């Protein structure tokens, strides 16, 4: 059965355009139709760029007609998480405090994608300021999982994941501070890559926790993740933390066999918090990796237990500093009827920030305050160092570490909202790689018994995205996950 245009991957779209017969406008129109048909149920988008997307597509078609060769991402329409700045439309981080905010510039990744011929279909829903694991902290709407509309799509890049899974875009960008690309990708059955810290410029990404944030691709397959990385990776003088490391052609790393590759299985990741159906899926995936030629070895990441606590000290401390700029003076919402500056700050913040953001700012301010700094913040920095060293040691024995991306499949909407700690524990397998700064991917590894996607996580040493992609690709090509597409119509 031939695929509909909106079901094509980025590389298939490019081939379809090259072969002629379809135009970028046909492809874009097919996505826009899909969005109007199903997004009323899924709620993946917070803003659809109907006319702008068609205008961008028309410009690409004209260039192609005029005989120009197509840039690498030409024709495949994408979506951007609503914390990536775009000069067109609004960038709100799904927060009331940034309601109506228009960025005066395109973020580095937006510019790179547009230069590579991208068409943008709009901005996707997210947990407010990227704080959350379910998209339920969005101040705008709650997104739903296309595989089961009663379940969350994950977060914070839940809108991006749901849009890719439901064929409402060919690929999307998300951001990942503690798992926000990989967890929603795992929950929605798409590929999500968090690059090495410093691999992709964060210029024009609204900051959550600056020592952890990274932007990355969310795609329908591993080859697409490599194609998008080819475009968005690289040093940028406007982001002082972006690394001076040459960008390889990531597609060259994609090979079907894994001979000579050793993957480490961290024993701490297979303990009780992993539920039975997820365990079965991951064990099946490990067998597939062996079939593709990989050897396995048990490794240990002994400080794993401290990862979630460490992350919630460091990320909230950084968030409290980053979010201080939203004070009602320069950006977004400003409280009315105030008597002085103090009241302006207090009222603008308490009206503009939702409960989870307020909780994080308070926690972050507390752990940085004099008298508590040493007990919490400094201690967390030390624990972070130990977590980083665990990976250095483990990578002496293996080329990559594989693990579940999440302890369970997508949970029901409303299930974890009453208990923030439960919600935080969703990221137990993803947070460590942010603390260590290493690249990690989630690749779909089939459906659980309850017909929800499961994700296999692959982590590698700094700047070894090629190995991450190679293993993910070999897995994808060898596995017969039989997942199909979400049952959404
Ligand atoms: N779920 C984690 C949090 O709430 C991670 C978020 C992220 O990666 N942006 O902080």
Coordinates of C-alpha atoms and ligand atoms in Angstrom, one line a residue:
X1 CA 0.0 0.0 0.0
X2 CA 1.5 3.3 -1.0
X3 CA 1.9 5.9 1.7
X4 CA 0.0 9.2 1.8
X5 CA 2.2 12.3 1.4
X6 CA 1.8 13.1 5.1
X7 CA 3.2 9.7 6.1
X8 CA 6.5 10.1 4.3
X9 CA 9.8 10.5 6.1
X10 CA 12.0 13.4 5.3
X11 CA 14.2 11.3 3.0
X12 CA 11.1 9.8 1.3
X13 CA 9.7 13.3 0.8
X14 CA 12.9 14.5 -0.7
X15 CA 12.9 11.6 -3.1
X16 CA 9.3 12.2 -4.0
X17 CA 10.0 15.8 -4.8
X18 CA 13.1 15.0 -6.8
X19 CA 11.2 12.4 -8.9
X20 CA 8.6 15.0 -9.7
X21 CA 4.9 14.6 -9.8
X22 CA 4.4 16.3 -6.4
X23 CA 5.3 19.8 -5.3
X24 CA 6.2 21.1 -1.9
X25 CA 2.8 22.8 -1.9
X26 CA 1.0 19.5 -2.4
X27 CA 3.0 18.0 0.5
X28 CA 2.4 21.0 2.8
X29 CA -1.3 21.1 1.9
X30 CA -1.6 17.4 2.8
X31 CA -0.2 18.1 6.3
X32 CA -2.4 21.2 6.8
X33 CA -5.4 19.0 5.9
X34 CA -4.3 16.4 8.4
X35 CA -3.9 19.0 11.1
X36 CA -7.4 20.3 10.6
X37 CA -8.8 16.7 10.5
X38 CA -7.1 15.4 13.7
X39 CA -5.6 18.1 15.8
X40 CA -8.9 18.9 17.4
X41 CA -8.5 15.6 19.2
X42 CA -4.7 15.5 19.7
X43 CA -4.0 19.2 20.5
X44 CA -0.4 19.0 19.4
X45 CA -0.2 22.6 17.9
X46 CA -0.6 25.9 19.7
X47 CA -0.3 27.8 16.5
X48 CA -0.7 26.6 12.9
X49 CA 1.1 28.7 10.3
X50 CA -1.5 28.0 7.6
X51 CA -0.7 30.8 5.1
X52 CA 3.0 31.2 6.0
X53 CA 3.6 27.5 5.5
X54 CA 2.0 27.6 2.0
X55 CA 4.0 30.7 1.2
X56 CA 7.3 29.0 2.2
X57 CA 6.3 25.9 0.2
X58 CA 5.6 28.1 -2.9
X59 CA 9.1 29.7 -2.6
X60 CA 10.7 26.2 -2.5
X61 CA 8.7 25.1 -5.5
X62 CA 9.8 28.2 -7.4
X63 CA 13.4 27.6 -6.7
X64 CA 13.2 24.0 -7.7
X65 CA 11.4 24.9 -11.0
X66 CA 14.1 27.5 -11.7
X67 CA 16.6 24.6 -11.7
X68 CA 18.2 25.2 -8.3
X69 CA 19.2 22.0 -6.6
X70 CA 17.2 21.3 -3.5
X71 CA 18.7 22.0 -0.1
X72 CA 18.8 19.0 2.2
X73 CA 15.5 19.4 4.1
X74 CA 13.6 21.0 1.2
X75 CA 9.9 20.0 1.1
X76 CA 9.5 18.2 4.4
X77 CA 7.3 20.3 6.6
X78 CA 8.2 20.5 10.3
X79 CA 7.1 21.9 13.6
X80 CA 8.9 23.8 16.3
X81 CA 8.4 23.5 20.0
X82 CA 7.0 26.8 21.3
X83 CA 10.2 27.8 23.1
X84 CA 12.3 28.1 19.9
X85 CA 12.2 31.6 18.8
X86 CA 10.8 32.5 15.4
X87 CA 10.5 35.9 13.9
X88 CA 7.1 34.8 12.4
X89 CA 4.2 34.2 14.9
X90 CA 4.5 34.0 18.6
X91 CA 6.9 32.2 21.0
X92 CA 5.1 31.7 24.3
X93 CA 6.7 28.7 26.0
X94 CA 3.0 27.9 26.6
X95 CA 3.1 30.3 29.5
X96 CA 0.7 33.1 30.3
X97 CA 3.6 35.3 31.1
X98 CA 4.7 35.3 27.5
X99 CA 1.1 35.5 26.0
X100 CA 1.3 37.3 22.7
X101 CA 5.1 37.6 22.8
X102 CA 6.7 37.9 19.4
X103 CA 10.4 37.3 19.1
X104 CA 12.3 39.9 17.1
X105 CA 14.5 37.2 15.6
X106 CA 14.8 33.5 14.5
X107 CA 16.7 31.2 16.8
X108 CA 19.9 29.6 15.4
X109 CA 18.1 26.3 14.7
X110 CA 15.2 28.0 13.0
X111 CA 17.5 29.9 10.7
X112 CA 19.5 26.8 9.9
X113 CA 16.3 24.9 9.1
X114 CA 14.9 27.7 6.9
X115 CA 18.2 27.9 5.1
X116 CA 18.0 24.2 4.5
X117 CA 14.6 24.6 2.8
X118 CA 12.3 23.8 5.7
X119 CA 8.7 24.6 5.7
X120 CA 7.3 25.3 9.2
X121 CA 3.8 24.2 9.9
X122 CA 3.6 25.9 13.3
X123 CA 4.5 25.8 17.0
X124 CA 3.8 22.9 19.2
X125 CA 2.5 22.5 22.7
X126 CA 4.7 21.9 25.7
X127 CA 4.8 22.0 29.5
X128 CA 5.2 25.6 30.5
X129 CA 8.8 26.6 30.2
X130 CA 9.6 22.9 29.5
X131 CA 8.9 21.9 33.1
X132 CA 7.1 18.7 33.1
X133 CA 6.8 15.2 31.7
X134 CA 3.2 15.1 30.4
X135 CA 2.3 18.4 28.7
X136 CA -0.3 18.9 31.4
X137 CA 1.6 21.9 32.7
X138 CA 0.9 23.8 29.5
X139 CA -1.0 27.0 30.2
X140 CA -2.7 26.7 26.8
X141 CA -4.1 23.1 26.4
X142 CA -3.4 19.5 27.2
X143 CA -2.1 17.4 24.4
X144 CA -3.1 13.8 23.9
X145 CA -1.3 10.7 22.9
X146 CA -2.3 9.7 19.3
X147 CA -2.0 6.0 20.3
X148 CA -4.6 6.4 23.0
X149 CA -6.3 9.7 23.5
X150 CA -6.7 9.1 27.3
X151 CA -3.0 9.0 27.7
X152 CA -0.4 11.8 27.9
X153 CA 2.0 12.3 25.0
X154 CA 4.8 12.8 27.5
X155 CA 6.6 16.1 28.0
X156 CA 7.8 18.6 27.9
X157 CA 8.0 18.3 24.1
X158 CA 4.7 16.4 24.0
X159 CA 3.2 18.5 21.2
X160 CA 6.2 17.9 18.9
X161 CA 6.1 14.1 19.6
X162 CA 2.3 13.9 19.1
X163 CA 2.5 15.9 15.9
X164 CA 5.2 13.5 14.4
X165 CA 3.4 10.4 15.6
X166 CA 0.0 11.6 14.1
X167 CA 1.5 12.6 10.8
X168 CA 0.9 16.2 11.4
X169 CA 4.5 17.1 10.4
X170 CA 7.4 15.2 8.9
X171 CA 9.6 16.0 11.8
X172 CA 9.8 18.4 14.7
X173 CA 12.3 20.0 17.0
X174 CA 12.1 19.6 20.8
X175 CA 14.4 20.5 23.7
X176 CA 15.7 18.2 26.4
X177 CA 16.8 19.3 29.8
X178 CA 16.1 16.1 31.7
X179 CA 14.4 13.9 29.1
X180 CA 11.9 16.2 27.3
X181 CA 12.8 14.9 23.8
X182 CA 13.3 11.2 24.6
X183 CA 10.4 10.6 27.0
X184 CA 7.7 12.0 24.7
X185 CA 9.3 10.3 21.7
X186 CA 9.2 7.0 23.6
X187 CA 5.5 7.6 24.6
X188 CA 4.4 8.5 21.1
X189 CA 6.5 6.0 19.2
X190 CA 8.9 8.3 17.4
X191 CA 12.7 8.8 17.3
X192 CA 14.0 11.5 19.6
X193 CA 17.7 12.5 19.9
X194 CA 19.2 14.6 22.6
X195 CA 22.6 15.7 21.3
X196 CA 25.7 16.2 23.3
X197 CA 25.6 19.4 25.4
X198 CA 27.1 22.1 23.2
X199 CA 26.5 20.2 19.9
X200 CA 23.5 22.4 18.8
X201 CA 23.4 26.2 19.3
X202 CA 20.9 27.3 22.0
X203 CA 20.8 30.8 20.6
X204 CA 17.1 31.7 20.5
X205 CA 16.0 28.8 22.8
X206 CA 14.2 30.2 25.8
X207 CA 16.4 29.0 28.6
X208 CA 15.2 26.6 31.4
X209 CA 18.4 25.2 32.9
X210 CA 21.4 26.4 30.9
X211 CA 23.9 23.7 31.8
X212 CA 21.5 21.0 30.7
X213 CA 19.3 22.3 27.8
X214 CA 19.8 20.9 24.3
X215 CA 17.7 21.1 21.2
X216 CA 17.3 18.0 19.1
X217 CA 15.2 16.3 16.4
X218 CA 12.1 14.2 16.8
X219 CA 11.5 12.1 13.7
X220 CA 9.8 9.2 12.1
X221 CA 13.0 7.2 11.6
X222 CA 16.7 7.2 12.5
X223 CA 17.8 8.4 9.0
X224 CA 15.7 11.5 9.4
X225 CA 17.3 12.2 12.8
X226 CA 20.7 12.1 11.1
X227 CA 19.5 14.4 8.2
X228 CA 18.2 17.0 10.7
X229 CA 21.4 16.8 12.8
X230 CA 23.5 17.5 9.7
X231 CA 21.7 20.8 9.5
X232 CA 21.3 21.9 13.1
X233 CA 24.6 20.8 14.6
X234 CA 27.6 23.0 14.8
X235 CA 29.4 25.8 16.6
X236 CA 27.8 29.2 16.9
X237 CA 29.6 32.3 18.2
X238 CA 26.2 33.5 19.7
X239 CA 26.1 30.5 22.1
X240 CA 29.3 30.5 24.2
X241 CA 28.6 26.9 25.3
X242 CA 28.4 25.6 21.7
X243 CA 31.4 23.4 20.9
X244 CA 34.2 23.8 18.3
X245 CA 33.8 20.3 17.2
X246 CA 33.5 19.5 13.4
X247 CA 30.2 18.2 12.3
X248 CA 30.4 14.9 10.4
X249 CA 27.9 13.7 7.8
X250 CA 25.7 11.8 10.2
X251 CA 24.1 9.7 7.5
X252 CA 27.4 8.1 6.7
X253 CA 27.4 6.5 10.2
X254 CA 24.2 4.5 9.4
X255 CA 25.1 0.9 8.9
X256 CA 23.0 -2.2 9.3
X257 CA 25.5 -4.3 11.2
X258 CA 27.0 -3.8 14.6
X259 CA 30.0 -6.1 14.4
X260 CA 32.7 -4.8 16.8
X261 CA 30.2 -2.8 18.8
X262 CA 29.8 -3.6 22.5
X263 CA 26.8 -2.3 24.3
X264 CA 26.7 -1.9 28.1
X265 CA 23.6 -2.8 30.1
X266 CA 23.6 -0.8 33.3
X267 CA 22.3 -3.0 36.1
X268 CA 20.8 -0.1 38.1
X269 CA 18.4 0.6 35.2
X270 CA 16.9 -2.8 35.3
X271 CA 15.8 -2.8 38.9
X272 CA 12.3 -2.6 40.4
X273 CA 11.1 0.7 39.0
X274 CA 11.0 -0.8 35.5
X275 CA 7.6 -2.4 35.0
X276 CA 7.2 -5.9 33.6
X277 CA 5.9 -5.0 30.1
X278 CA 8.6 -2.5 29.6
X279 CA 11.2 -4.9 30.8
X280 CA 10.0 -7.5 28.3
X281 CA 10.2 -4.9 25.4
X282 CA 13.7 -3.9 26.3
X283 CA 15.0 -7.4 26.7
X284 CA 13.6 -8.2 23.2
X285 CA 15.4 -5.1 21.9
X286 CA 18.7 -6.2 23.4
X287 CA 18.2 -9.6 21.6
X288 CA 17.7 -7.7 18.4
X289 CA 21.0 -5.7 18.9
X290 CA 22.8 -9.0 19.4
X291 CA 21.2 -10.3 16.2
X292 CA 22.6 -7.3 14.5
X293 CA 26.1 -8.2 15.7
X294 CA 26.5 -6.3 19.0
X295 CA 28.1 -7.8 22.0
X296 CA 26.7 -7.0 25.4
X297 CA 28.3 -6.5 28.8
X298 CA 26.9 -5.6 32.2
X299 CA 28.0 -2.3 33.5
X300 CA 27.3 -0.3 36.6
X301 CA 26.3 3.4 37.0
X302 CA 26.4 3.3 40.8
X303 CA 25.2 6.9 41.5
X304 CA 22.0 6.5 39.4
X305 CA 19.9 6.7 42.6
X306 CA 21.0 10.3 43.1
X307 CA 20.2 11.5 39.6
X308 CA 16.7 12.7 40.0
X309 CA 17.4 14.6 43.3
X310 CA 20.6 16.1 41.8
X311 CA 18.7 17.2 38.7
X312 CA 15.9 18.9 40.7
X313 CA 18.4 20.9 42.7
X314 CA 20.5 22.0 39.7
X315 CA 17.8 22.6 37.2
X316 CA 15.6 24.6 39.6
X317 CA 18.5 26.7 40.7
X318 CA 19.3 27.6 37.1
X319 CA 15.6 28.1 36.3
X320 CA 15.2 30.5 39.2
X321 CA 18.0 32.6 37.7
X322 CA 16.8 32.3 34.1
X323 CA 13.2 33.1 34.8
X324 CA 14.0 36.2 36.9
X325 CA 13.9 38.1 33.6
X326 CA 10.1 37.6 33.3
X327 CA 9.2 40.5 35.6
X328 CA 6.4 42.2 33.8
X329 CA 8.6 45.0 32.6
X330 CA 10.3 43.8 29.5
X331 CA 8.4 40.8 28.2
X332 CA 4.8 39.5 28.0
X333 CA 2.2 39.9 30.7
X334 CA 2.2 42.9 33.0
X335 CA -0.1 43.0 36.0
X336 CA -2.6 45.8 36.0
X337 CA -3.5 48.1 38.9
X338 CA -0.3 47.9 40.8
X339 CA 1.0 50.6 43.1
X340 CA 4.8 50.2 42.9
X341 CA 7.5 48.2 41.2
X342 CA 7.6 45.5 43.9
X343 CA 3.9 44.9 43.4
X344 CA 4.4 44.9 39.6
X345 CA 6.9 42.1 39.9
X346 CA 5.0 40.0 42.4
X347 CA 1.6 40.3 40.7
X348 CA 3.0 39.8 37.1
X349 CA 4.9 36.7 38.2
X350 CA 2.1 35.2 40.3
X351 CA -0.5 35.8 37.5
X352 CA 1.9 34.8 34.7
X353 CA 3.6 31.6 36.0
X354 CA 1.6 28.4 36.5
X355 CA 1.9 26.3 39.7
X356 CA 4.7 24.0 38.6
X357 CA 6.9 26.9 37.4
X358 CA 6.3 28.7 40.7
X359 CA 7.2 25.6 42.6
X360 CA 10.5 25.3 40.7
X361 CA 11.4 29.0 41.1
X362 CA 10.8 28.8 44.8
X363 CA 12.8 25.6 45.1
X364 CA 15.6 27.0 43.0
X365 CA 15.7 30.2 45.0
X366 CA 15.8 28.2 48.2
X367 CA 18.7 25.9 47.2
X368 CA 20.8 28.9 46.2
X369 CA 20.0 31.0 49.3
X370 CA 22.8 31.7 51.7
X371 CA 22.9 29.1 54.4
X372 CA 21.5 26.4 52.1
X373 CA 23.8 26.8 49.1
X374 CA 26.4 24.4 50.5
X375 CA 23.9 21.9 51.8
X376 CA 22.0 21.6 48.5
X377 CA 23.5 23.3 45.4
X378 CA 27.1 22.6 46.1
X379 CA 26.3 19.0 47.1
X380 CA 24.3 18.5 43.9
X381 CA 27.2 19.7 41.9
X382 CA 29.4 17.1 43.6
X383 CA 26.8 14.4 42.9
X384 CA 26.7 15.5 39.3
X385 CA 30.5 15.0 39.1
X386 CA 30.0 11.5 40.5
X387 CA 27.3 10.7 37.9
X388 CA 29.6 12.0 35.1
X389 CA 32.4 9.8 36.4
X390 CA 30.1 6.7 36.4
X391 CA 29.7 7.2 32.6
X392 CA 33.4 7.7 32.0
X393 CA 34.1 4.4 33.8
X394 CA 31.3 2.5 32.1
X395 CA 32.4 3.7 28.7
X396 CA 35.8 2.0 29.3
X397 CA 34.0 -1.3 28.9
X398 CA 31.5 -0.5 26.1
X399 CA 30.8 1.8 23.1
X400 CA 27.3 2.6 24.2
X401 CA 24.9 2.0 27.0
X402 CA 21.4 0.8 26.3
X403 CA 18.4 1.0 28.6
X404 CA 14.7 1.7 28.7
X405 CA 13.9 5.3 27.9
X406 CA 11.0 5.3 30.5
X407 CA 10.0 3.0 33.4
X408 CA 6.5 2.6 32.0
X409 CA 4.5 3.4 28.9
X410 CA 2.4 6.6 28.6
X411 CA 0.3 7.1 31.7
X412 CA -3.3 8.4 31.8
X413 CA -4.1 12.1 31.7
X414 CA -4.5 13.3 35.3
X415 CA -2.7 10.3 36.9
X416 CA 0.4 12.0 38.2
X417 CA -0.7 15.6 38.5
X418 CA -1.5 15.4 42.2
X419 CA 2.0 14.1 43.1
X420 CA 4.9 16.1 41.6
X421 CA 7.5 13.5 42.9
X422 CA 5.8 10.7 40.9
X423 CA 5.9 12.9 37.9
X424 CA 9.6 13.6 38.4
X425 CA 10.4 9.9 38.6
X426 CA 9.2 9.4 35.0
X427 CA 12.6 10.8 33.9
X428 CA 14.7 8.4 36.0
X429 CA 16.4 6.9 32.9
X430 CA 16.8 10.1 30.9
X431 CA 18.1 12.6 33.5
X432 CA 21.6 11.2 34.0
X433 CA 22.7 11.8 30.4
X434 CA 21.8 15.5 30.7
X435 CA 23.8 15.7 33.9
X436 CA 26.7 14.0 32.2
X437 CA 26.2 16.1 29.0
X438 CA 26.3 13.0 26.7
X439 CA 24.2 12.2 23.6
X440 CA 21.2 9.9 23.9
X441 CA 18.4 8.7 21.7
X442 CA 15.1 7.0 22.2
X443 CA 14.1 4.7 19.3
X444 CA 10.7 2.9 19.2
X445 CA 10.9 -0.8 20.1
X446 CA 7.3 -1.9 19.7
X447 CA 4.0 -1.8 21.5
X448 CA 3.4 -3.0 25.0
X449 CA 0.5 -5.3 25.8
X450 CA -1.6 -2.2 26.4
X451 CA -0.9 -1.1 22.8
X452 CA 1.3 1.8 23.7
X453 CA 4.8 2.5 22.3
X454 CA 8.0 1.6 24.2
X455 CA 11.3 3.4 23.7
X456 CA 14.9 1.9 23.7
X457 CA 17.4 4.4 24.9
X458 CA 21.0 4.4 23.6
X459 CA 23.6 6.7 25.2
X460 CA 27.2 7.3 24.1
X461 CA 30.3 9.3 25.1
X462 CA 30.4 13.1 24.3
X463 CA 30.1 13.9 20.6
X464 CA 29.6 10.2 19.7
X465 CA 26.3 10.9 18.0
X466 CA 27.5 8.9 15.1
X467 CA 27.6 5.8 17.3
X468 CA 24.2 6.6 18.8
X469 CA 22.7 6.9 15.3
X470 CA 24.5 3.8 14.0
X471 CA 23.2 1.6 16.8
X472 CA 19.7 3.1 16.6
X473 CA 19.7 2.5 12.8
X474 CA 20.9 -1.0 13.0
X475 CA 18.3 -1.7 15.7
X476 CA 15.5 -0.1 13.6
X477 CA 16.5 -2.0 10.4
X478 CA 16.8 -5.4 12.2
X479 CA 13.8 -5.2 14.5
X480 CA 10.4 -6.1 13.2
X481 CA 8.5 -4.0 15.7
X482 CA 5.2 -4.3 13.8
X483 CA 4.0 -1.1 15.4
X484 CA 2.3 0.4 12.4
X485 CA 0.8 3.9 12.8
X486 CA -1.4 5.2 15.6
X487 CA -5.1 4.1 15.2
X488 CA -6.2 7.7 14.7
X489 CA -8.5 8.8 12.0
Ligands
LIG1 N1 10.5 16.3 33.0 C1 11.7 17.0 33.4 C2 11.3 18.3 34.1 O1 10.2 18.4 34.4 C3 12.6 17.3 32.2 C4 12.1 18.5 31.4 C5 12.9 18.8 30.2 O2 13.7 18.0 29.8 N2 12.7 20.0 29.7 O3 12.1 19.1 34.4

